[in-house]
CSV table of C-alpha atoms and ligand atoms in Angstrom, one decimal:
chain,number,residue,atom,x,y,z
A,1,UNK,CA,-197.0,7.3,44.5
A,2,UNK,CA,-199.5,8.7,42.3
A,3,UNK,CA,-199.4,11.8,40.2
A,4,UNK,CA,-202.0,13.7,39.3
A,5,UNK,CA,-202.1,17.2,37.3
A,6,UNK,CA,-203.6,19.2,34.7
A,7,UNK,CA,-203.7,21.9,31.9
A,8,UNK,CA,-206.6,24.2,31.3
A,9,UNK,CA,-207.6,24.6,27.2
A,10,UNK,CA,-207.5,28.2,27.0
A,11,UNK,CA,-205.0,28.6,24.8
A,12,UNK,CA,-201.9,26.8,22.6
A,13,UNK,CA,-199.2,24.6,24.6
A,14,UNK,CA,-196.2,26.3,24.8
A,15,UNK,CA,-193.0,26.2,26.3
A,16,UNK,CA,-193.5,27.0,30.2
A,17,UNK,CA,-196.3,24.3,29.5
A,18,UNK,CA,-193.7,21.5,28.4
A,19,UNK,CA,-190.8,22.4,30.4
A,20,UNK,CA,-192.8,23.4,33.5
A,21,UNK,CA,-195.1,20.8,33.1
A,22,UNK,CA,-196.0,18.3,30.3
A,23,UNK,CA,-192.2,16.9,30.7
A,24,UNK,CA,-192.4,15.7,34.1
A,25,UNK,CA,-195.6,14.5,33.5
A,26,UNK,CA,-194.0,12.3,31.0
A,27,UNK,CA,-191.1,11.5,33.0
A,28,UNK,CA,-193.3,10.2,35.8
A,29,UNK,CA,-195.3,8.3,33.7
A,30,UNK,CA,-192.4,6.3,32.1
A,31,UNK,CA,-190.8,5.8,35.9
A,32,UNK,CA,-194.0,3.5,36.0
A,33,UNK,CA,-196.0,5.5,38.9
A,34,UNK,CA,-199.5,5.6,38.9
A,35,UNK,CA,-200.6,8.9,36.5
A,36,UNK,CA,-203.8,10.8,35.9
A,37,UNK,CA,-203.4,13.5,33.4
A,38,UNK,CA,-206.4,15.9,32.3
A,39,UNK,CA,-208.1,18.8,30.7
A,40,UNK,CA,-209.3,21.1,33.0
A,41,UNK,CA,-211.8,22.7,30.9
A,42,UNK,CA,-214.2,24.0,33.8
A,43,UNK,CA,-211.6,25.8,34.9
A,44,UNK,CA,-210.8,27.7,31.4
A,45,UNK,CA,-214.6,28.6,32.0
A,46,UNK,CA,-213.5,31.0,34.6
A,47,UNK,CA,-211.8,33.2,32.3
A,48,UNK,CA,-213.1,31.4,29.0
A,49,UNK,CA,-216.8,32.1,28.0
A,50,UNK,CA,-216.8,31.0,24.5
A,51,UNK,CA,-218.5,27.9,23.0
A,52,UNK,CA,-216.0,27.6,20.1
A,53,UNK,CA,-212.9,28.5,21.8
A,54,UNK,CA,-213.2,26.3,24.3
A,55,UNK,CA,-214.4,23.4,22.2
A,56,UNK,CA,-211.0,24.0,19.7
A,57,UNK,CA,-209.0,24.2,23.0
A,58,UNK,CA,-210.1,21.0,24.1
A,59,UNK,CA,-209.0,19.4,21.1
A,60,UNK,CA,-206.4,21.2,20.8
A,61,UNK,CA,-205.0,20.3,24.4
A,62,UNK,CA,-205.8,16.1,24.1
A,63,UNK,CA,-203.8,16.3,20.7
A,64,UNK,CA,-200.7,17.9,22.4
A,65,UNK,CA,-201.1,15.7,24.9
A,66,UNK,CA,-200.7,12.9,23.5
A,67,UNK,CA,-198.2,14.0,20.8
A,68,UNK,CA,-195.7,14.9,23.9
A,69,UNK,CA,-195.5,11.2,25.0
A,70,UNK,CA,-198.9,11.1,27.5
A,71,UNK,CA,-199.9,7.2,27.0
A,72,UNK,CA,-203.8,6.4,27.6
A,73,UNK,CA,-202.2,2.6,28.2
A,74,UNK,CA,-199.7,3.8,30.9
A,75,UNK,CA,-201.8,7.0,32.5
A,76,UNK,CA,-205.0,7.7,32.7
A,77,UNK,CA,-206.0,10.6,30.7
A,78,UNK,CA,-209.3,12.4,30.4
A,79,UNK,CA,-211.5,15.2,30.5
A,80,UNK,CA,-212.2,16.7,33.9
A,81,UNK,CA,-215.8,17.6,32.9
A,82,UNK,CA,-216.5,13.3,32.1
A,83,UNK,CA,-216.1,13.0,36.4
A,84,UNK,CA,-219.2,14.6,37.5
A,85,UNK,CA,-218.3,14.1,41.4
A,86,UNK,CA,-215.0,16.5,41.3
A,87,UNK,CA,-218.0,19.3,41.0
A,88,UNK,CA,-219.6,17.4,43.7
A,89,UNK,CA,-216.6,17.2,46.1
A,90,UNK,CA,-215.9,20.9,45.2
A,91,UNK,CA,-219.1,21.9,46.7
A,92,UNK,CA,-218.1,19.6,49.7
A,93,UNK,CA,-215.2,20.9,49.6
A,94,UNK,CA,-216.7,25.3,49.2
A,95,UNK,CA,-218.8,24.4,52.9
A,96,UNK,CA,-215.4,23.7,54.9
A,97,UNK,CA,-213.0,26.2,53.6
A,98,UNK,CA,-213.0,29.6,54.7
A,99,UNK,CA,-213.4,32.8,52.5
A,100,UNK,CA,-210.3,33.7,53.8
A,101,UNK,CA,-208.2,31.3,52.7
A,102,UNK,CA,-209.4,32.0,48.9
A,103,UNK,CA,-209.0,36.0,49.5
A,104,UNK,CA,-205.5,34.8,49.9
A,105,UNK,CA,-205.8,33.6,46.7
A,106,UNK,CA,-202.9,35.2,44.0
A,107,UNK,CA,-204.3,34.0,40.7
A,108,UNK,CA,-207.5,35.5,41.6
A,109,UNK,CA,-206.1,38.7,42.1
A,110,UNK,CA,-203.4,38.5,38.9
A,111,UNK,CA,-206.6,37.9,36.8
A,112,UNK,CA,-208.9,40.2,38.3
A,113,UNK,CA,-206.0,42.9,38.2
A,114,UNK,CA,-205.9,42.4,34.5
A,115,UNK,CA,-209.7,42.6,33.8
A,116,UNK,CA,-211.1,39.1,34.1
A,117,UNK,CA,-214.6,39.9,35.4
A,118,UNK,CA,-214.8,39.0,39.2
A,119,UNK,CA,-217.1,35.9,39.1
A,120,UNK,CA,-217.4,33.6,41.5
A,121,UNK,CA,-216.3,30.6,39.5
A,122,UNK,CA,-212.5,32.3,39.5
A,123,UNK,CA,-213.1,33.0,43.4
A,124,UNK,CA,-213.6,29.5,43.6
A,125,UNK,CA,-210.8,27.9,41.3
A,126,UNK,CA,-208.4,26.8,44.0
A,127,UNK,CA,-211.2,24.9,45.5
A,128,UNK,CA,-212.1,22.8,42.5
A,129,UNK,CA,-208.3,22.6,41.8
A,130,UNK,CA,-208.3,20.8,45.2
A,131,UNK,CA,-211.3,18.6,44.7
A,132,UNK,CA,-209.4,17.2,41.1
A,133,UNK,CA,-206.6,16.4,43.0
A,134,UNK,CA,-208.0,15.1,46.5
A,135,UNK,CA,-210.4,12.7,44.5
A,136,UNK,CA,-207.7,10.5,42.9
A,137,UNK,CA,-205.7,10.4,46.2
A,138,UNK,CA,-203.1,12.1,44.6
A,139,UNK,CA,-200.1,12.0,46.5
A,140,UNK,CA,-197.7,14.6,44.2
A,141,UNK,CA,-198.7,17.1,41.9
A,142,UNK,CA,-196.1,17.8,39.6
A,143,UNK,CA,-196.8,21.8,38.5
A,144,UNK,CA,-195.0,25.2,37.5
A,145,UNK,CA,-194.1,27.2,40.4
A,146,UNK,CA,-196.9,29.6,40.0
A,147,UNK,CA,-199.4,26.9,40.9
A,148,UNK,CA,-197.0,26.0,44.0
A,149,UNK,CA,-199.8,28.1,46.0
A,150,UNK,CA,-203.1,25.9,44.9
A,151,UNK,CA,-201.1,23.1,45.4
A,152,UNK,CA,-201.0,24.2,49.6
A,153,UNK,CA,-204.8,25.4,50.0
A,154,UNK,CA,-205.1,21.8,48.6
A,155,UNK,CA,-203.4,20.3,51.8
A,156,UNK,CA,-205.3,22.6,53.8
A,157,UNK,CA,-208.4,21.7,52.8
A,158,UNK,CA,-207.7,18.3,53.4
A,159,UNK,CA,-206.6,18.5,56.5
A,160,UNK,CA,-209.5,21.2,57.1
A,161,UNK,CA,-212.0,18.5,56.0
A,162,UNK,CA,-209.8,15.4,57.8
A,163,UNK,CA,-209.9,17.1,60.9
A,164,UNK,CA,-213.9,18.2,61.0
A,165,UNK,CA,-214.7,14.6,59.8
A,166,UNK,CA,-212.1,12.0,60.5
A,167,UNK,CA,-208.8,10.9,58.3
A,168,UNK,CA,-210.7,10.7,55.4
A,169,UNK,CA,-208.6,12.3,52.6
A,170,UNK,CA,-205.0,11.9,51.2
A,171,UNK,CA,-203.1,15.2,51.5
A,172,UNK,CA,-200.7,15.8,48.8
A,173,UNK,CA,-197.8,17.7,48.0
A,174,UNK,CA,-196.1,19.7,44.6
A,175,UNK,CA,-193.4,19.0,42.4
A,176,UNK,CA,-191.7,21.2,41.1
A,177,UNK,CA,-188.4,21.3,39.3
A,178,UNK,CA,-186.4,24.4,40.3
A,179,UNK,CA,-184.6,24.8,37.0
A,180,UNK,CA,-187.8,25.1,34.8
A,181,UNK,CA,-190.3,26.4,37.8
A,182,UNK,CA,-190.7,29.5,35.6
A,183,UNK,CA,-190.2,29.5,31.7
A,184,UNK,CA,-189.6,33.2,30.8
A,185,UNK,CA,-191.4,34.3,27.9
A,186,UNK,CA,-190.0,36.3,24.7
A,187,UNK,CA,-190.0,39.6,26.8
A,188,UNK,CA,-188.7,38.1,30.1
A,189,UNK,CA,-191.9,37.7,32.4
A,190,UNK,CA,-193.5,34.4,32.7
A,191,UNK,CA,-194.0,32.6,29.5
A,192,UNK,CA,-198.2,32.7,29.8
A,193,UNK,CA,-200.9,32.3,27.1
A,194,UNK,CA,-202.4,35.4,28.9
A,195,UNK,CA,-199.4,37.2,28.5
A,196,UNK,CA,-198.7,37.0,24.8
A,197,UNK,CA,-195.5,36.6,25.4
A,198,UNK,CA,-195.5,32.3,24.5
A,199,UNK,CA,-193.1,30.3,22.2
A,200,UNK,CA,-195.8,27.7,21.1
A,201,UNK,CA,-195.0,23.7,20.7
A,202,UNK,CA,-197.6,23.3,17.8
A,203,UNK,CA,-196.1,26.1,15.7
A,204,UNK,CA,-194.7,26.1,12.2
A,205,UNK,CA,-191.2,25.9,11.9
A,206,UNK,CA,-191.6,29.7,9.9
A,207,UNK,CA,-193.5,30.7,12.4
A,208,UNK,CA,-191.3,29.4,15.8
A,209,UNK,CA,-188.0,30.9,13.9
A,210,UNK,CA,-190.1,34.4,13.7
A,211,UNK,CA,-191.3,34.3,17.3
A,212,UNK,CA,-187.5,33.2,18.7
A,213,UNK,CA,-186.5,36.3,16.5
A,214,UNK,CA,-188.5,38.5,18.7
A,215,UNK,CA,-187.4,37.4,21.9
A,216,UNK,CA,-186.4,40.9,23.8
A,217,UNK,CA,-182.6,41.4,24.3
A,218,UNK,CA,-180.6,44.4,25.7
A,219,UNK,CA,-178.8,45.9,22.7
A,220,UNK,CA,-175.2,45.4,23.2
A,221,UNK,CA,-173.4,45.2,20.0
A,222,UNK,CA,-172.7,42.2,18.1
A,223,UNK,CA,-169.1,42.9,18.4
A,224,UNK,CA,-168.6,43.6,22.4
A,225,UNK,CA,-169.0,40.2,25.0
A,226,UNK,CA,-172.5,39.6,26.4
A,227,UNK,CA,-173.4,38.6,30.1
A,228,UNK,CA,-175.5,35.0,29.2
A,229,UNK,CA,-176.8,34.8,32.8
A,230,UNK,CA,-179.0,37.9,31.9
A,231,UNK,CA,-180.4,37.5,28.4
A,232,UNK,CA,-183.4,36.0,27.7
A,233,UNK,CA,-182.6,33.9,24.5
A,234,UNK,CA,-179.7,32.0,26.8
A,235,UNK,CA,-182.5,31.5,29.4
A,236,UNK,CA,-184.6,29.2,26.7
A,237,UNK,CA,-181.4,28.0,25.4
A,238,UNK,CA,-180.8,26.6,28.8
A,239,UNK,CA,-183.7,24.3,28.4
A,240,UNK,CA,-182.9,23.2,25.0
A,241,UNK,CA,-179.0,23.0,24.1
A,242,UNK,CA,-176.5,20.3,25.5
A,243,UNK,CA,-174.3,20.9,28.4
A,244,UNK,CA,-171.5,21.0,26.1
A,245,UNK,CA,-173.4,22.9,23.4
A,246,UNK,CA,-174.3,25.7,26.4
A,247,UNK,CA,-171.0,26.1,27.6
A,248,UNK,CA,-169.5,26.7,24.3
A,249,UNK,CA,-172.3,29.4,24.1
A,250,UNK,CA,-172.1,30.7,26.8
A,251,UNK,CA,-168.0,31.2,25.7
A,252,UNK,CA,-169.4,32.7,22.3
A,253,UNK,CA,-171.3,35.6,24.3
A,254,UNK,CA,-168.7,36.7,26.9
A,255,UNK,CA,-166.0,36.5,24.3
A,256,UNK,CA,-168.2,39.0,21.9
A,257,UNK,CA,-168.5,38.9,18.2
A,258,UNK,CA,-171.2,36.9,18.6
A,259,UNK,CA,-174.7,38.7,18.2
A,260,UNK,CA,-177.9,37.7,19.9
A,261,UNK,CA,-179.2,37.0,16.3
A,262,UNK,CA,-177.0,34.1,16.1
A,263,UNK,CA,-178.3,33.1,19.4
A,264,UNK,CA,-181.7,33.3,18.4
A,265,UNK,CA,-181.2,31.1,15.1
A,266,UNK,CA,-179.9,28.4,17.1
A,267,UNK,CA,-182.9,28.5,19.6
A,268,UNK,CA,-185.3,28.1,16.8
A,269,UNK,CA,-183.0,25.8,15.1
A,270,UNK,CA,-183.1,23.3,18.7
A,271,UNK,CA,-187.5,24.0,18.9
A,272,UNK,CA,-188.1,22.7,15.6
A,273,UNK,CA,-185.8,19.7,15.9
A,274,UNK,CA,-187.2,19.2,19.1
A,275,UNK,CA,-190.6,19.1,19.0
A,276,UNK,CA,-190.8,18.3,15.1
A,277,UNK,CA,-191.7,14.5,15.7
A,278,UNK,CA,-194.6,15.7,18.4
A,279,UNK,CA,-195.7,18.1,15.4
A,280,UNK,CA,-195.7,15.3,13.2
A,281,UNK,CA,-197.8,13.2,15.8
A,282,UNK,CA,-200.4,16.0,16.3
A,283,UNK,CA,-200.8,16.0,12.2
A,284,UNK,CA,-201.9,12.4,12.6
A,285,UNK,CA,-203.9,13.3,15.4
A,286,UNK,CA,-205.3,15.9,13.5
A,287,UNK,CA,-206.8,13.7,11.1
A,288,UNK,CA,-208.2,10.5,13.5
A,289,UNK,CA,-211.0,12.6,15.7
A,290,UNK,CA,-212.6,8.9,16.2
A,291,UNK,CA,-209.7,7.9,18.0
A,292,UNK,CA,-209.5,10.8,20.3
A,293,UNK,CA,-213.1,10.6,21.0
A,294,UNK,CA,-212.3,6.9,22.4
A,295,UNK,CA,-209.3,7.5,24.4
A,296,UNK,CA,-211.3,10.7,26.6
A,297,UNK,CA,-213.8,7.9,26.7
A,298,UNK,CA,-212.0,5.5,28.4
A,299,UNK,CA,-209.7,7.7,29.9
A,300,UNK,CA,-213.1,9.2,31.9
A,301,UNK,CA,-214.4,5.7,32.4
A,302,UNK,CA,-211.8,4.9,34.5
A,303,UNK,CA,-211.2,8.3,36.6
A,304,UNK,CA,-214.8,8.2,37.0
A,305,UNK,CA,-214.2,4.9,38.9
A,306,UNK,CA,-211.7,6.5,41.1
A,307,UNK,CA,-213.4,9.1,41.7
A,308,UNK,CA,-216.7,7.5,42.4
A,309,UNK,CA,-214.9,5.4,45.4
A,310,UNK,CA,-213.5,8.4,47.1
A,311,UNK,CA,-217.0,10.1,46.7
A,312,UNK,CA,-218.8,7.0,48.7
A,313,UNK,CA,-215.8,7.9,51.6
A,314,UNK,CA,-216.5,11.5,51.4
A,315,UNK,CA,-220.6,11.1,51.3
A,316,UNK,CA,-220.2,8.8,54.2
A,317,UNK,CA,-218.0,10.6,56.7
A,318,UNK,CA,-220.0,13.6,56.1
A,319,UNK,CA,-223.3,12.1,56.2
A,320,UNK,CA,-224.1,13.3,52.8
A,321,UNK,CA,-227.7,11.1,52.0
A,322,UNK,CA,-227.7,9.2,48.5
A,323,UNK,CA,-231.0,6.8,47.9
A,324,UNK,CA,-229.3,5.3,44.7
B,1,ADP,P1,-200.6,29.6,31.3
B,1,ADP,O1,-199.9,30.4,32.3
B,1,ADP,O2,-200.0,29.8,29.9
B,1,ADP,O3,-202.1,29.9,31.2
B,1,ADP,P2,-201.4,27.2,32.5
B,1,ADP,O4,-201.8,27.9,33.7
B,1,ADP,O5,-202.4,26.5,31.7
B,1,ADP,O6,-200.4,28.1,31.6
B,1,ADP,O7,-200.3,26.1,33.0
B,1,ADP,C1,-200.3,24.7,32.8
B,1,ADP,C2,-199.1,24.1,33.5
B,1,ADP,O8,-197.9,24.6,32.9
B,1,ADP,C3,-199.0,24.4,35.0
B,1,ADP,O9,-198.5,23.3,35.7
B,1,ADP,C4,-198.1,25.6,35.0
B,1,ADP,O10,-197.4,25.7,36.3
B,1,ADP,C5,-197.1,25.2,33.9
B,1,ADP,N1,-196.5,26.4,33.3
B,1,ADP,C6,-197.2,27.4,32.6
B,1,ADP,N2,-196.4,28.4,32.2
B,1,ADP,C7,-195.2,28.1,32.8
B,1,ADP,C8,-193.9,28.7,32.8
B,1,ADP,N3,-193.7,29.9,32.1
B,1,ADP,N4,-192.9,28.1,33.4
B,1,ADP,C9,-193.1,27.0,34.1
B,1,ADP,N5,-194.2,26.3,34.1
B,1,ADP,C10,-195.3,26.8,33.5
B,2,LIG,N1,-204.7,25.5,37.7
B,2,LIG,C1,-203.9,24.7,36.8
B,2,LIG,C2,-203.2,25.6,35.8
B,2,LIG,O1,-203.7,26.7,35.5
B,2,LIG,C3,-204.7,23.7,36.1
B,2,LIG,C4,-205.3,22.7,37.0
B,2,LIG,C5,-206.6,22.5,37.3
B,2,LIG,C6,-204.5,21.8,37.8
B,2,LIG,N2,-206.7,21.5,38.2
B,2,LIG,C7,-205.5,21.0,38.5
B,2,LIG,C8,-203.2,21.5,38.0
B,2,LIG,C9,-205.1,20.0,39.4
B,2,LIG,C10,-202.8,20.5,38.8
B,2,LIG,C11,-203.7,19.7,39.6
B,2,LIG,O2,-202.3,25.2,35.2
């Protein structure tokens, strides 16, 4: 098995990102499967056009990375833009897939609908989504439900290309855990860094109490019993308390006399202890930019020479010329 995904810098790591994502990546990693973990920073591009944002994003991204438990010893972690060939395949990729499999694409509508200019690179994302996957012969792609949909046009360009060209190209499939498939943010959608709705990992603890404070709740009374299946503060609870801890919550709200307040106090309460020895890795990180200059190094060093193999396949059963 080998697991393959990645996180675009364009904004801070947040819950949904851990709990969606960065967890199983970890978890798969320390099963001892084959891993290859990355930045996808020509992706943020899409929607990202700043120098300076999506330099500090970078950063910003290989630090959380690495704070949450990714291991450049056990995975291979890099940036996507240090393999050269997953633009090539994309192109490869772009001349077998038809335009209406990408019309059928939902993030480009989501992010057109909210104002993202139109461009052809955000037309295009699912198709270099599928090129970083297919050129490490991924076989699962552990991802949040909302990617659930690149993760198919994935297989069917693979089989698109396997069947114009010959069984050339692993076809892969998503992983998804159905309890944390979709974080919901402090007012109940999605948590998303487009949404500005996120509970970041990287926060101060001031700062994590004050966004679980604004979580959005109904307004029952602290005194009457509360329904935990439909509150938003329970939801993130879920993800953080002990069984044991969550029952007796959950006991605490239908009973009544227990306010969301309390509720919320705990929740930041279980953040900051969770994540505070990630927080204090990132500090480190923070200060050693030498260090995470040579881990992208070698991490790209060695996807490159993944990639690079599946690229001589692809170039030949295509009959793509290279003199060199
Ligand atoms: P965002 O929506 O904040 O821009 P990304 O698209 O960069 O997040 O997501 C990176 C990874 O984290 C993906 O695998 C995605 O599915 C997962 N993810 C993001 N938000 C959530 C969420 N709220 N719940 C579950 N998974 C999420
Ligand atoms: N589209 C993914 C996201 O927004 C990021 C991504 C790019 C990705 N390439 C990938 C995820 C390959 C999994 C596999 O989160």
């Amino acid at each position: 098995m080998r697991s393959l995904s990645g996180i675009q810098p364009s904004g801070r790591l947040h819950l949904g990102n851990y709990y969606g994502a960065v967890r199983q990546f970890h978890k798969l990693q320390e099963e001892g499967h084959e891993c290859f973990y990355f930045i996808a920073n020509y992706h943020a591009m899409t929607t990202m056009q700043d120098k300076a944002q999506l330099e500090q994003a970078t950063m910003h991204l290989a630090m959380g990375y690495l704070a949450l438990g990714i291991d450049p010893n056990k995975s291979v972690f890099f940036v996507q833009s240090d393999v050269p060939q997953v633009t090539e395949l994309c192109w490869i990729l772009n001349c077998v897939c038809p335009v209406s499999l990408m019309e059928k694409g939902t993030t480009y509508k989501d992010k057109t609908a909210k104002g993202f200019s139109p461009n052809m690179g955000l037309f295009d994302y699912p198709v270099l989504q599928a090129a970083d996957i297919i050129i490490y012969d991924s076989t699962v792609v552990p991802i949040g439900a909302d990617q659930k949909q690149h993760v198919e046009m994935t297989r069917d360009l693979a089989i698109k290309f396997n069947s114009v060209f010959g069984e050339t190209l692993v076809v892969p499939e998503s992983l998804i855990v159905p309890e944390v498939a979709i974080v919901p943010g402090i007012d109940g959608q999605k948590m998303s860094k487009s949404y500005g709705n996120v509970i970041e990992i990287f926060d101060t603890p001031k700062n994590t109490r004050k966004r679980c404070m604004q979580i959005v709740t109904d307004s029952t009374p602290l005194e009457e019993p509360k329904n935990p299946d439909t509150d938003n503060v329970y939801a993130l609870l879920k993800l953080l308390a002990s069984p044991e801890e969550l029952q007796e919550i959950a006991g605490k709200y239908r009973a009544g006399g227990y306010g969301y307040g309390h509720a919320k106090d705990r929740l930041s309460q279980l953040v900051n202890e969770r994540f505070a020895a990630a927080r204090e890795k990132y500090a480190e990180l923070e200060k050693n930019p030498d260090y995470l200059r040579d881990v992208m190094c070698e991490g790209g060093r060695k996807a490159r020479a993944v990639a690079e193999a599946t690229m001589q396949r692809v170039r030949s059963a295509c009959g793509v010329f290279r003199s060199f």
